[in-house]
CSV table of C-alpha atoms in Angstrom, one decimal:
chain,number,residue,atom,x,y,z
X,287,MET,CA,-0.1,0.0,0.0
X,288,PRO,CA,1.4,3.5,-0.9
X,289,GLU,CA,2.7,5.6,2.0
X,290,THR,CA,0.2,8.3,1.3
X,291,MET,CA,-2.7,5.9,1.6
X,292,SER,CA,-1.3,4.5,4.7
X,293,ALA,CA,-0.9,8.0,6.3
X,294,GLU,CA,-4.5,8.9,5.4
X,295,ALA,CA,-5.8,5.7,6.9
X,296,ILE,CA,-3.9,6.4,10.1
X,297,SER,CA,-5.1,10.0,10.3
X,298,LEU,CA,-8.7,9.0,10.0
X,299,PRO,CA,-10.6,8.8,13.3
X,300,ILE,CA,-11.8,5.3,14.3
X,301,GLU,CA,-15.5,5.5,14.9
X,302,LYS,CA,-17.0,3.1,17.4
X,303,PRO,CA,-20.1,1.3,16.0
X,304,ARG,CA,-23.2,2.9,17.2
X,305,GLN,CA,-25.9,0.9,19.1
X,306,PRO,CA,-29.2,0.5,17.4
X,307,ALA,CA,-31.8,3.2,18.4
X,308,GLY,CA,-34.2,0.3,19.5
X,309,LEU,CA,-31.8,-0.6,22.3
X,310,PHE,CA,-32.3,2.7,24.0
X,311,VAL,CA,-36.1,2.4,23.5
X,312,LEU,CA,-36.0,-1.0,25.2
X,313,ALA,CA,-33.6,0.1,27.9
X,314,GLY,CA,-35.8,3.1,28.7
X,315,ALA,CA,-38.9,1.0,29.0
X,316,GLU,CA,-37.1,-1.5,31.1
X,317,MET,CA,-35.7,1.1,33.4
X,318,TRP,CA,-39.2,2.4,34.1
X,319,GLU,CA,-40.7,-1.1,34.4
X,320,ARG,CA,-38.0,-1.9,37.0
X,321,PHE,CA,-38.7,1.4,38.7
X,322,SER,CA,-42.3,0.2,39.2
X,323,PHE,CA,-41.4,-3.5,40.0
X,324,TYR,CA,-38.8,-2.6,42.6
X,325,GLY,CA,-40.9,0.2,43.9
X,326,VAL,CA,-43.5,-2.4,45.0
X,327,ARG,CA,-40.8,-4.8,46.1
X,328,SER,CA,-39.3,-2.3,48.5
X,329,LEU,CA,-42.7,-1.2,50.0
X,330,LEU,CA,-44.8,-4.5,50.0
X,331,VAL,CA,-43.7,-6.0,53.4
X,332,LEU,CA,-43.7,-2.7,55.2
X,333,TYR,CA,-47.1,-1.8,53.8
X,334,LEU,CA,-48.6,-5.1,54.8
X,335,VAL,CA,-47.1,-4.8,58.3
X,336,GLU,CA,-47.7,-1.2,59.0
X,337,ALA,CA,-50.8,-0.3,57.0
X,338,LEU,CA,-52.8,-3.6,56.9
X,339,GLN,CA,-51.5,-4.9,60.3
X,340,TYR,CA,-50.3,-8.2,58.9
X,341,SER,CA,-48.1,-10.3,61.2
X,342,ARG,CA,-44.4,-10.5,60.1
X,343,ALA,CA,-44.8,-14.1,59.2
X,344,ASP,CA,-48.0,-13.5,57.1
X,345,ALA,CA,-46.4,-10.4,55.4
X,346,LEU,CA,-43.2,-12.3,54.4
X,347,SER,CA,-45.3,-15.3,53.2
X,348,VAL,CA,-47.3,-12.9,50.9
X,349,TYR,CA,-44.1,-11.3,49.6
X,350,GLY,CA,-42.7,-14.8,48.9
X,351,MET,CA,-45.8,-15.9,47.0
X,352,TYR,CA,-45.6,-12.7,44.9
X,353,THR,CA,-42.0,-13.0,44.0
X,354,GLY,CA,-42.3,-16.7,43.2
X,355,SER,CA,-45.4,-16.1,41.1
X,356,ALA,CA,-43.7,-13.3,39.1
X,357,PHE,CA,-40.8,-15.6,38.2
X,358,LEU,CA,-43.2,-18.5,37.4
X,359,CYS,CA,-45.3,-16.2,35.1
X,360,ALA,CA,-42.1,-15.1,33.3
X,361,ILE,CA,-41.6,-18.7,32.2
X,362,ALA,CA,-45.1,-18.7,30.6
X,363,GLY,CA,-45.1,-15.1,29.5
X,364,GLY,CA,-42.2,-15.6,27.0
X,365,TRP,CA,-44.0,-18.6,25.5
X,366,LEU,CA,-47.3,-16.6,25.2
X,367,ALA,CA,-45.5,-13.7,23.5
X,368,ASP,CA,-43.8,-15.9,21.0
X,369,ARG,CA,-46.8,-18.2,20.1
X,370,PHE,CA,-49.9,-16.0,20.5
X,371,LEU,CA,-49.6,-12.3,21.4
X,372,GLY,CA,-46.6,-11.2,19.6
X,373,GLN,CA,-43.7,-9.5,21.4
X,374,ARG,CA,-44.8,-5.9,21.1
X,375,ARG,CA,-48.4,-6.6,22.1
X,376,ALA,CA,-47.1,-8.8,25.0
X,377,VAL,CA,-44.9,-5.9,26.3
X,378,VAL,CA,-47.7,-3.3,26.1
X,379,LEU,CA,-50.2,-5.6,27.8
X,380,GLY,CA,-47.7,-6.4,30.5
X,381,MET,CA,-47.1,-2.8,31.3
X,382,LEU,CA,-50.8,-2.0,31.4
X,383,LEU,CA,-51.4,-4.8,33.8
X,384,MET,CA,-48.6,-3.7,36.0
X,385,MET,CA,-49.9,-0.2,36.0
X,386,ALA,CA,-53.3,-1.5,37.1
X,387,GLY,CA,-51.7,-3.4,39.9
X,388,HIS,CA,-49.9,-0.2,41.2
X,389,VAL,CA,-53.2,1.7,41.0
X,390,ALA,CA,-55.0,-0.9,42.8
X,391,LEU,CA,-52.4,-0.8,45.6
X,392,GLY,CA,-52.5,2.9,45.6
X,393,LEU,CA,-56.4,3.0,46.1
X,394,ASP,CA,-56.4,0.3,48.8
X,395,GLN,CA,-57.9,-2.4,46.7
X,396,PRO,CA,-57.5,-6.1,47.6
X,397,VAL,CA,-53.9,-7.0,47.8
X,398,ALA,CA,-54.4,-10.3,46.1
X,399,LEU,CA,-56.0,-8.6,43.0
X,400,ALA,CA,-53.2,-6.0,42.8
X,401,LEU,CA,-50.4,-8.6,43.1
X,402,GLY,CA,-52.0,-10.8,40.6
X,403,PHE,CA,-52.0,-8.0,38.0
X,404,LEU,CA,-48.4,-7.3,38.9
X,405,ALA,CA,-47.2,-10.9,38.6
X,406,VAL,CA,-48.9,-11.6,35.3
X,407,GLY,CA,-47.8,-8.2,33.8
X,408,THR,CA,-44.2,-8.9,34.9
X,409,GLY,CA,-44.3,-12.3,33.4
X,410,LEU,CA,-45.4,-10.9,30.0
X,411,PHE,CA,-43.0,-8.0,30.0
X,412,LYS,CA,-39.6,-9.2,31.6
X,413,PRO,CA,-38.6,-12.1,29.2
X,414,THR,CA,-40.1,-10.5,26.1
X,415,THR,CA,-38.0,-7.3,26.3
X,416,THR,CA,-34.8,-9.3,27.1
X,417,ALA,CA,-35.5,-11.4,23.9
X,418,MET,CA,-36.2,-8.2,21.9
X,419,VAL,CA,-32.8,-6.8,22.8
X,420,GLY,CA,-31.2,-9.9,21.3
X,421,ALA,CA,-33.3,-9.6,18.2
X,422,LEU,CA,-31.7,-6.2,17.4
X,423,TYR,CA,-28.3,-7.9,16.5
X,424,ALA,CA,-27.2,-10.4,13.9
X,425,PRO,CA,-25.6,-13.5,15.5
X,426,ASP,CA,-22.1,-12.3,14.9
X,427,ASP,CA,-22.7,-8.6,15.8
X,428,ALA,CA,-19.8,-7.4,18.1
X,429,ARG,CA,-22.1,-4.8,19.6
X,430,ARG,CA,-24.3,-7.4,21.4
X,431,GLN,CA,-22.4,-7.5,24.6
X,432,GLY,CA,-22.3,-3.7,24.9
X,433,GLY,CA,-26.0,-3.7,24.2
X,434,TYR,CA,-26.8,-6.0,27.0
X,435,THR,CA,-24.6,-3.9,29.3
X,436,VAL,CA,-26.7,-0.8,28.4
X,437,PHE,CA,-29.8,-2.8,29.1
X,438,TYR,CA,-28.5,-4.1,32.5
X,439,MET,CA,-27.6,-0.5,33.6
X,440,GLY,CA,-31.2,0.5,32.8
X,441,ILE,CA,-32.5,-2.2,35.1
X,442,ASN,CA,-30.3,-1.1,38.1
X,443,ILE,CA,-30.9,2.7,37.4
X,444,GLY,CA,-34.6,2.0,37.6
X,445,ALA,CA,-34.2,-0.2,40.7
X,446,ALA,CA,-32.2,2.5,42.6
X,447,LEU,CA,-34.6,5.3,41.6
X,448,SER,CA,-37.6,3.3,42.7
X,449,ALA,CA,-36.3,2.7,46.2
X,450,LEU,CA,-35.0,6.3,46.7
X,451,ILE,CA,-38.2,8.1,45.4
X,452,GLY,CA,-40.9,5.4,46.1
X,453,GLY,CA,-39.5,4.8,49.6
X,454,TYR,CA,-39.4,8.4,50.4
X,455,LEU,CA,-42.9,9.2,49.2
X,456,ALA,CA,-44.5,6.2,50.9
X,457,GLN,CA,-42.9,6.6,54.3
X,458,ARG,CA,-43.0,10.4,54.3
X,459,HIS,CA,-46.3,11.2,52.7
X,460,GLY,CA,-48.4,8.0,52.6
X,461,TRP,CA,-48.4,4.5,51.0
X,462,GLY,CA,-50.7,5.6,48.2
X,463,TYR,CA,-48.1,8.2,47.0
X,464,GLY,CA,-45.4,5.4,46.8
X,465,PHE,CA,-47.6,3.1,44.9
X,466,MET,CA,-48.9,5.8,42.6
X,467,ALA,CA,-45.3,6.8,41.8
X,468,ALA,CA,-44.7,3.3,40.6
X,469,ALA,CA,-47.8,3.6,38.3
X,470,VAL,CA,-46.5,7.0,37.0
X,471,GLY,CA,-43.2,5.3,36.2
X,472,MET,CA,-44.9,2.5,34.4
X,473,ALA,CA,-47.0,5.1,32.4
X,474,ILE,CA,-43.7,6.8,31.4
X,475,GLY,CA,-42.4,3.3,30.3
X,476,VAL,CA,-45.5,2.8,28.1
X,477,VAL,CA,-44.9,6.2,26.5
X,478,VAL,CA,-41.2,5.5,25.9
X,479,PHE,CA,-42.1,2.1,24.3
X,480,MET,CA,-44.8,3.4,22.1
X,481,ALA,CA,-42.8,6.5,21.0
X,482,GLY,CA,-40.0,4.3,19.9
X,483,TRP,CA,-42.1,1.7,18.1
X,484,ARG,CA,-40.5,2.2,14.7
X,485,TRP,CA,-37.1,1.4,16.0
X,486,LEU,CA,-38.1,-1.9,17.7
X,487,PRO,CA,-37.0,-5.2,16.2
X,488,ALA,CA,-39.1,-6.0,13.1
X,489,VAL,CA,-41.8,-8.6,13.6
X,490,ALA,CA,-40.7,-11.6,11.5
X,491,ALA,CA,-41.4,-15.3,11.1
X,492,PRO,CA,-39.6,-17.2,13.8
X,493,ALA,CA,-36.3,-18.7,12.5
X,494,PRO,CA,-36.1,-22.4,12.5
X,495,GLU,CA,-34.8,-23.8,15.8
X,496,PRO,CA,-31.6,-25.8,15.7
X,497,ALA,CA,-32.1,-29.4,15.7
X,498,ARG,CA,-32.8,-30.5,19.4
X,499,THR,CA,-30.1,-32.8,20.8
X,500,THR,CA,-31.7,-36.0,22.0
X,501,TRP,CA,-31.5,-37.3,25.5
X,502,ASN,CA,-29.9,-40.3,24.1
X,503,ASP,CA,-26.7,-38.3,23.4
X,504,ALA,CA,-24.5,-39.1,26.4
X,505,GLY,CA,-22.5,-35.8,26.2
X,506,ALA,CA,-25.6,-33.6,25.9
X,507,ARG,CA,-27.3,-35.5,28.7
X,508,ARG,CA,-24.4,-34.8,31.0
X,509,ARG,CA,-24.3,-31.1,30.2
X,510,ILE,CA,-28.1,-30.9,30.9
X,511,GLN,CA,-27.7,-32.7,34.2
X,512,VAL,CA,-25.0,-30.3,35.3
X,513,ILE,CA,-27.1,-27.4,34.5
X,514,LEU,CA,-30.0,-28.8,36.4
X,515,LEU,CA,-27.8,-29.5,39.4
X,516,MET,CA,-26.4,-26.0,39.3
X,517,SER,CA,-30.0,-24.5,39.2
X,518,LEU,CA,-31.0,-26.7,42.1
X,519,VAL,CA,-28.1,-25.4,44.2
X,520,ALA,CA,-28.8,-21.9,43.2
X,521,ILE,CA,-32.0,-22.1,45.4
X,522,CYS,CA,-29.6,-21.9,48.3
X,523,PHE,CA,-28.3,-18.6,47.1
X,524,TYR,CA,-31.7,-17.1,46.2
X,525,LEU,CA,-33.2,-18.1,49.4
X,526,GLY,CA,-30.8,-15.7,51.1
X,527,TYR,CA,-30.7,-13.1,48.4
X,528,GLU,CA,-34.5,-12.7,48.5
X,529,GLN,CA,-34.4,-11.8,52.2
X,530,ALA,CA,-33.3,-8.2,51.4
X,531,ALA,CA,-36.8,-6.9,50.8
X,532,GLY,CA,-38.3,-8.9,53.6
X,533,VAL,CA,-36.7,-9.6,56.9
X,534,MET,CA,-33.7,-7.3,56.2
X,535,THR,CA,-35.9,-4.4,55.5
X,536,LEU,CA,-37.9,-4.9,58.7
X,537,PHE,CA,-34.6,-5.2,60.6
X,538,VAL,CA,-33.5,-1.9,59.1
X,539,ARG,CA,-36.8,-0.2,60.1
X,540,ASP,CA,-36.6,-1.4,63.8
X,541,HIS,CA,-32.9,-1.4,64.6
X,542,VAL,CA,-30.8,0.7,62.1
X,543,SER,CA,-30.1,4.4,62.3
X,544,PRO,CA,-31.5,6.3,59.4
X,545,GLN,CA,-28.7,8.8,59.3
X,546,PHE,CA,-26.2,8.0,56.5
X,547,LEU,CA,-23.7,10.5,55.0
X,548,GLY,CA,-25.8,13.4,56.2
X,549,PHE,CA,-29.1,12.1,54.8
X,550,GLU,CA,-32.0,10.5,56.6
X,551,LEU,CA,-33.0,7.4,54.9
X,552,THR,CA,-36.3,5.3,55.1
X,553,ALA,CA,-36.1,1.6,55.5
X,554,ALA,CA,-37.2,1.2,51.9
X,555,GLN,CA,-34.5,3.6,50.7
X,556,PHE,CA,-31.8,1.3,52.0
X,557,LEU,CA,-32.7,-1.1,49.1
X,558,ALA,CA,-31.3,1.5,46.6
X,559,VAL,CA,-27.8,0.6,47.9
X,560,ASN,CA,-27.7,-2.7,46.0
X,561,PRO,CA,-28.5,-1.5,42.5
X,562,ILE,CA,-26.2,1.5,42.9
X,563,LEU,CA,-23.3,-0.8,43.9
X,564,VAL,CA,-24.1,-3.1,41.0
X,565,ILE,CA,-23.7,-0.2,38.6
X,566,LEU,CA,-20.4,0.8,40.2
X,567,LEU,CA,-19.0,-2.7,40.7
X,568,ALA,CA,-20.1,-4.8,37.7
X,569,PRO,CA,-17.4,-3.5,35.3
X,570,LEU,CA,-14.7,-4.1,37.9
X,571,SER,CA,-16.1,-7.6,38.7
X,572,ALA,CA,-16.2,-8.6,35.1
X,573,ARG,CA,-12.7,-7.5,34.6
X,574,LEU,CA,-11.4,-9.3,37.6
X,575,LEU,CA,-13.1,-12.5,36.9
X,576,SER,CA,-11.8,-12.4,33.3
X,577,ARG,CA,-8.2,-12.1,34.6
X,578,LEU,CA,-8.5,-14.8,37.3
X,579,ASP,CA,-10.2,-17.2,34.7
X,580,TRP,CA,-11.4,-19.4,37.5
X,581,PRO,CA,-13.7,-22.4,36.8
X,582,GLU,CA,-17.4,-21.2,36.8
X,583,PHE,CA,-18.7,-23.4,39.6
X,584,ARG,CA,-15.8,-22.3,41.9
X,585,VAL,CA,-16.7,-18.7,41.4
X,586,GLN,CA,-20.4,-19.4,42.1
X,587,GLY,CA,-19.4,-21.4,45.2
X,588,LEU,CA,-17.2,-18.5,46.4
X,589,GLY,CA,-20.2,-16.2,45.8
X,590,MET,CA,-22.5,-18.3,48.0
X,591,GLY,CA,-19.8,-18.4,50.7
X,592,VAL,CA,-19.7,-14.7,50.6
X,593,LEU,CA,-23.5,-14.4,51.0
X,594,GLY,CA,-23.4,-16.8,53.9
X,595,ALA,CA,-20.7,-14.6,55.5
X,596,SER,CA,-23.1,-11.7,55.2
X,597,PHE,CA,-25.7,-13.6,57.4
X,598,VAL,CA,-23.0,-14.3,60.0
X,599,LEU,CA,-22.6,-10.5,60.2
X,600,LEU,CA,-26.3,-9.9,60.4
X,601,HIS,CA,-26.6,-12.5,63.1
X,602,MET,CA,-24.0,-10.5,65.1
X,603,LEU,CA,-25.9,-7.3,64.5
X,604,GLN,CA,-29.2,-8.9,65.5
X,605,GLY,CA,-27.5,-9.8,68.9
X,606,ARG,CA,-26.4,-6.2,69.4
X,607,ALA,CA,-29.8,-4.9,68.4
X,608,ALA,CA,-31.4,-7.3,70.9
X,609,GLN,CA,-29.5,-5.5,73.7
X,610,GLY,CA,-31.1,-2.3,72.7
X,611,GLU,CA,-28.2,-0.9,70.5
X,612,LEU,CA,-29.1,1.2,67.4
X,613,ILE,CA,-27.0,-0.1,64.6
X,614,PRO,CA,-25.1,2.5,62.6
X,615,ALA,CA,-26.3,2.8,59.0
X,616,TRP,CA,-22.8,2.3,57.6
X,617,MET,CA,-22.7,-1.2,59.0
X,618,MET,CA,-25.9,-2.1,57.1
X,619,VAL,CA,-24.7,-0.5,54.0
X,620,GLY,CA,-21.4,-2.6,54.3
X,621,ILE,CA,-23.5,-5.8,54.6
X,622,ILE,CA,-25.5,-4.9,51.6
X,623,GLY,CA,-22.1,-4.4,49.8
X,624,VAL,CA,-21.0,-7.8,50.8
X,625,GLN,CA,-24.3,-9.3,49.4
X,626,THR,CA,-23.9,-7.3,46.2
X,627,ALA,CA,-20.4,-8.8,45.7
X,628,ALA,CA,-22.0,-12.3,46.2
X,629,GLU,CA,-24.6,-11.4,43.6
X,630,LEU,CA,-22.0,-10.5,41.0
X,631,LEU,CA,-20.2,-13.8,41.6
X,632,VAL,CA,-23.3,-16.0,41.3
X,633,ILE,CA,-26.0,-14.6,39.0
X,634,PRO,CA,-24.0,-13.6,35.8
X,635,ILE,CA,-22.0,-16.8,36.1
X,636,GLY,CA,-25.2,-18.9,36.3
X,637,LEU,CA,-26.7,-17.4,33.1
X,638,ALA,CA,-23.3,-17.8,31.3
X,639,VAL,CA,-23.1,-21.5,32.3
X,640,VAL,CA,-26.7,-22.1,30.9
X,641,SER,CA,-25.8,-20.3,27.8
X,642,ARG,CA,-22.4,-22.2,27.3
X,643,TYR,CA,-23.2,-25.6,28.4
X,644,ALA,CA,-26.8,-26.0,26.9
X,645,PRO,CA,-26.8,-28.5,24.0
X,646,ALA,CA,-28.5,-27.4,20.7
X,647,GLY,CA,-32.2,-26.8,21.1
X,648,TRP,CA,-32.1,-26.8,24.9
X,649,THR,CA,-31.1,-23.2,25.8
X,650,ALA,CA,-34.6,-21.8,26.3
X,651,THR,CA,-35.7,-25.0,28.3
X,652,LEU,CA,-32.8,-24.8,30.6
X,653,MET,CA,-33.2,-21.0,31.1
X,654,GLY,CA,-36.6,-21.9,32.2
X,655,ALA,CA,-35.1,-24.3,34.8
X,656,TRP,CA,-33.0,-21.5,36.2
X,657,MET,CA,-36.1,-19.3,36.3
X,658,LEU,CA,-38.0,-22.2,38.1
X,659,ALA,CA,-35.2,-22.2,40.6
X,660,LYS,CA,-35.6,-18.5,41.3
X,661,ALA,CA,-39.4,-18.9,41.6
X,662,THR,CA,-39.0,-21.8,44.0
X,663,ALA,CA,-36.5,-19.9,46.2
X,664,GLY,CA,-38.7,-16.7,46.1
X,665,PHE,CA,-41.6,-18.6,47.5
X,666,LEU,CA,-39.4,-20.5,50.1
X,667,ALA,CA,-37.7,-17.3,51.2
X,668,GLY,CA,-41.1,-15.8,52.2
X,669,GLN,CA,-42.2,-18.8,54.1
X,670,LEU,CA,-39.0,-19.5,56.0
X,671,TYR,CA,-39.4,-17.0,58.7
X,672,GLY,CA,-42.8,-18.4,59.6
X,673,TRP,CA,-41.6,-21.9,59.5
X,674,LEU,CA,-38.7,-21.2,61.9
X,675,LEU,CA,-40.7,-19.1,64.3
X,676,PRO,CA,-42.1,-22.0,66.4
X,677,THR,CA,-38.7,-23.7,66.5
X,678,GLY,CA,-36.7,-20.9,68.0
X,679,LEU,CA,-33.9,-21.3,65.4
X,680,SER,CA,-32.2,-18.1,64.1
X,681,LEU,CA,-33.2,-17.3,60.6
X,682,TYR,CA,-29.8,-15.8,59.8
X,683,ALA,CA,-28.1,-18.9,61.3
X,684,VAL,CA,-30.1,-21.2,59.0
X,685,LEU,CA,-29.4,-19.0,55.9
X,686,THR,CA,-25.7,-19.1,56.8
X,687,ALA,CA,-25.8,-22.9,56.9
X,688,VAL,CA,-27.7,-23.2,53.7
X,689,CYS,CA,-25.5,-20.9,51.7
X,690,LEU,CA,-22.3,-22.5,53.1
X,691,ALA,CA,-23.7,-26.0,52.2
X,692,GLY,CA,-24.1,-24.7,48.5
X,693,SER,CA,-20.8,-23.1,48.6
X,694,LEU,CA,-18.9,-26.2,49.7
X,695,LEU,CA,-20.8,-28.4,47.3
X,696,LEU,CA,-20.0,-26.3,44.2
X,697,ILE,CA,-16.4,-25.7,45.2
X,698,ALA,CA,-15.8,-29.4,46.0
X,699,LEU,CA,-17.4,-30.6,42.7
X,700,SER,CA,-16.1,-27.8,40.5
X,701,GLY,CA,-13.6,-29.8,38.6
X,702,THR,CA,-15.7,-32.9,38.6
X,703,LEU,CA,-18.7,-31.1,37.1
X,704,ARG,CA,-16.6,-29.6,34.3
X,705,ARG,CA,-15.1,-32.9,33.4
X,706,TYR,CA,-18.5,-34.8,33.6
X,707,ALA,CA,-19.9,-32.2,31.2
X,708,GLY,CA,-16.9,-32.6,28.9
X,709,MET,CA,-16.0,-28.9,29.1
X,710,PRO,CA,-12.4,-27.7,28.9
């Protein structure tokens, strides 16, 4: 190549490929949907206990049934969107149902009716928008990973804003204001989605699925078994992780100082700490894990151990609170930070394992198994407090034991599972 051509090529600025406009439409809609979902999640147990005079055990049981139902509906919601409703109609219908649920809560309508709207709406919306993001890119498009990063940031921004705004309005001005704020957020999400309609993925005939590997294929069967085992063990993690909006929020309300960095936080606003830390720490976590290049199951086992350690710390704080001590806010923020680190070690790795290990034609089914594990854990997390109450056992001690059991199992079997699955 002539030197002049080479010089011109060098002098030209290198343009980064732009993300499709539809990504920002979907990320915006997702942000406001998560604003509404996490707004209810942060307030539900407090609302049931304080406004409706539920016992702690009953309030946590309702919360568990709600979170479990939302995950279960997500399994069916994606199938309905693909087979009957179409993705766009499923998203709009899901958002409208969620808005109806928020309004019902804000107007003191029956809780079961409101949570039913919310669970079904979430089930239609959540898996469909995630799939639509993938449809924006060709299979070999290098922008895909960055696109999902933008989408993930939208989720956590919405979650943080919901706890900060909804938590403030509900506990300073009344529960109706908090739930109506979630409804307003959902309405904004509908507007964003409809306004960006023309940039959304085109509705096309479904591509033929790859030939489904049969169960008789020994290698495929082993990989499926490994994923199912991992999903089963993940219940140990989610059983602890889902306590944040339940028992931990009640602990914050009763025993933690609201003063933090010159601000006075409500109990619900403490739930904003996790998504804020995820936004700040996720890039660092991804870079660190890439450099370490540890086996997937060892990383997950470490994450479960870290979560178990957070409950050891909570057990210690509970002992101090039982003696009448007011726990400093920074201690609670620190424990939430430990749990966030655990989240970053377990959840993204689990999704990556399903994606990498799943045989041809099995990915969607095995993602459903992971969602089923989350649904099961969400339900059990809400019931655990009531089950343990008559026994006198410490909830935090039980959660520590469960998380450590899952941790030791995955770490001990890390190499065995990879070899059994035939993975390098």
